């Protein structure tokens, strides 16, 4: 699942314009360094798992094995290994598949809690700061739905460089085909808060609700490494996401009176370079597949100018996109706030293009799928990193089966075919202010896990599916709590009514 | 499933007080007549199905069978029979189970559309009228959750005699164990409408949101014919419903600020007599299992007085219930609106007690389960009739499996054990104002149907499960549209990923 080494030689972003132009004048060098350290740290933790387990496996016949294995796992992986599995090794040999799965799941939990500590120690915009940037752009709430694809997992933190607290909802669906009804619910929630609590601003402040959909493609291998949910067809992926956005707007406008509406934004990501394409709304808020700014092009055009001129070029590109004629012609430019938002996204993304340029020579070595686990449910806010996890947002497998199937297909090729189990982390958040919410959320975990094990029984039976469960309070930086599985089947396979 | 004939001799409601006292002075004689005609009509339509199908079965070898069968079905049942089934009869014989299932489903659809016509022709309170009664009581929205039990299916129209348009949400769950999170969503929807649209009244009107839970028991056979979800234990059923109500109030109060809350009401129904027990809230809105008014007692006590005095007695009972000491002692009487609502419910229910008294000698002959079909999903507003359908409100079988299991267990005893298939009518409503809503709702129908066929495969395989699908626009009196099944399995039984 790694891009060919031949294509790696050519730097997609800046090789064409000569020697000295890199780094780009608008690069946030400090942020790139912090993000780079974070990425290296997390990747190293996951990369260590297989070699360490191989070492443990070699020692399973030795005396004092359990203690030795624990020491190794603690020292090398920073986790407490599942002792029961180790203790059972003398009987039928060490169950490496189960051990691998448990260790991946424990690494996820452990890392998330470490990330909380880093966050608590400072850095990162606070919620009021983050909210005020978006309020400046005229938005009181932002709901973003990327594709479930793991290569978009770093979207908010890396690709768009938005303060994480600013995005109120992040819900991934295969092919970015988000649930319209669920988005309407979130719109209602945000509206109600404006009216009842005047939070973040009262309803007469003239702010809007913004829904962003994010599709993706692969510039180096467009026919194979694009969006699996749309047969790697970039145009189809973009068109489907745009249709969904329009449906949402129609739904809100038709169901609610008094001028209810939402602002829409469509963004594409080239998962080889992390360069974005922004479909700029026109004066009426309308989008077009034909009216978009290609940020890789903008990057190349502005490599040799100074920072001020580069910034001007970004604004000029926005103006220009709205004065083109023919296909994708706009009815006037977008409102000021949207223009500011689009400019910020483009400028932020220039730093990310530079990041990929510096770290990977302009193109990721893993242009294809290389996710470590499937994240199911509410997803971990803690992991905003490319190709780390495939994320299927769902409340029930019954409704989310399509999204999950796409993920399982990817992981069958990536892991199961190599004998590694597919690791699924079922994670839901509860609201500790609501009585019974934690218990009901734990039940939901068990229900979804049971449905997954039953739907993918062909993997489960061969030990190729390891499914863990965790819950977490909705309060920011709450600890992740493991849920112990009670292995009763919930969805009947044998036809019994339970 | 019919009560013993010995017990039928004694009239529970009024036999004790002598000869002349019946009818009760507060009886709405005209309403009882209209309701009686409606009940007889609907029951007759379902009762005709088996004899007519037996007649058709006898003719299946005769020449011109298909035409003859169609004529009989049209004349006797008022429906167009499924012709394909009839035409296949010459081959392997008539598939009576499938035919029975299809005919029950067609009767449901046909009757619902006939009921629309009657409604359109007049009678029944309009929505503004209905809303204004509740607004007079201080409520801008009412959400009622009875048990799924079919014997409560006539709750709103017969037992409580509330204008149907007044109840904004009717969602049945096994054991009245309603979904707290879904109720919070509905509370939010009602709030938002008050704020944005000032409908039905603006937020400063001082009105409230009312959640009613309804449990039940059987006075003649309390240990067997009570609530199946609570092992026929009346106290447990009441306590569980009360816990859920309190959880909902806590959820709203803790999740939302600015004094957000809901009013609660707990009602019990004796499914043998339709007499209710109302748990009267006190001055703080608190409920108690020990503080309730038994309306059957009130009926007996007021049989011999005049209408004014009977009405006074109802109000006195409410006062009294709130001035008792010891267990269930109240902190003052409920607010005026709640008092008016409780009085109205008690008075309305006196007519229903009288109705059962007149029609059935004070106790239904079918004190046990005698439902004709299982209604799954959003339920049919059209059928508000006791023991007609078991109603499981659900969005996915994954979440609603417990409610469905209770229903299937009841129907296995009632129908499958007699060789009759269990008829399941999957019904969801869509919003034609929302683009794609109809298509997504049809998909939901198919998803739920597929999950049901897979969970109850032991019945399906023996032809003992017939599952139809219909959708309907949310607009009042919209026609019911049949959805043709595409028989692909959705939940994998064979482990294939689709
Ligand atoms: Zn470069
Ligand atoms: Zn994708
Ligand atoms: Zn009587
Ligand atoms: Zn019940």
Short mmCIF file of C-alpha atoms in Angstrom, two decimals, chain B residues 37 65 69 117 128 134 178 205 208 227 272 313 319 346 370 390 405 420 424 461:
data_model
loop_
_atom_site.label_atom_id
_atom_site.label_comp_id
_atom_site.label_asym_id
_atom_site.label_seq_id
_atom_site.Cartn_x
_atom_site.Cartn_y
_atom_site.Cartn_z
CA UNK B 37 -69.75 1.92 14.99
CA UNK B 65 -60.64 -19.83 -10.01
CA UNK B 69 -61.36 -15.53 -6.06
CA UNK B 117 -62.25 9.76 3.65
CA UNK B 128 -56.20 24.53 16.07
CA UNK B 134 -54.17 21.88 25.62
CA UNK B 178 -39.36 5.16 26.02
CA UNK B 205 -46.52 32.60 26.95
CA UNK B 208 -44.97 23.85 29.09
CA UNK B 227 -47.58 -6.09 30.78
CA UNK B 272 -59.90 -5.33 30.97
CA UNK B 313 -66.64 14.66 42.67
CA UNK B 319 -57.90 17.86 45.71
CA UNK B 346 -60.92 11.34 34.20
CA UNK B 370 -55.70 -10.63 20.28
CA UNK B 390 -48.95 -4.44 18.59
CA UNK B 405 -38.92 -9.50 20.55
CA UNK B 420 -51.13 -18.41 10.92
CA UNK B 424 -45.65 -7.30 10.25
CA UNK B 461 -38.28 -20.04 6.73
#
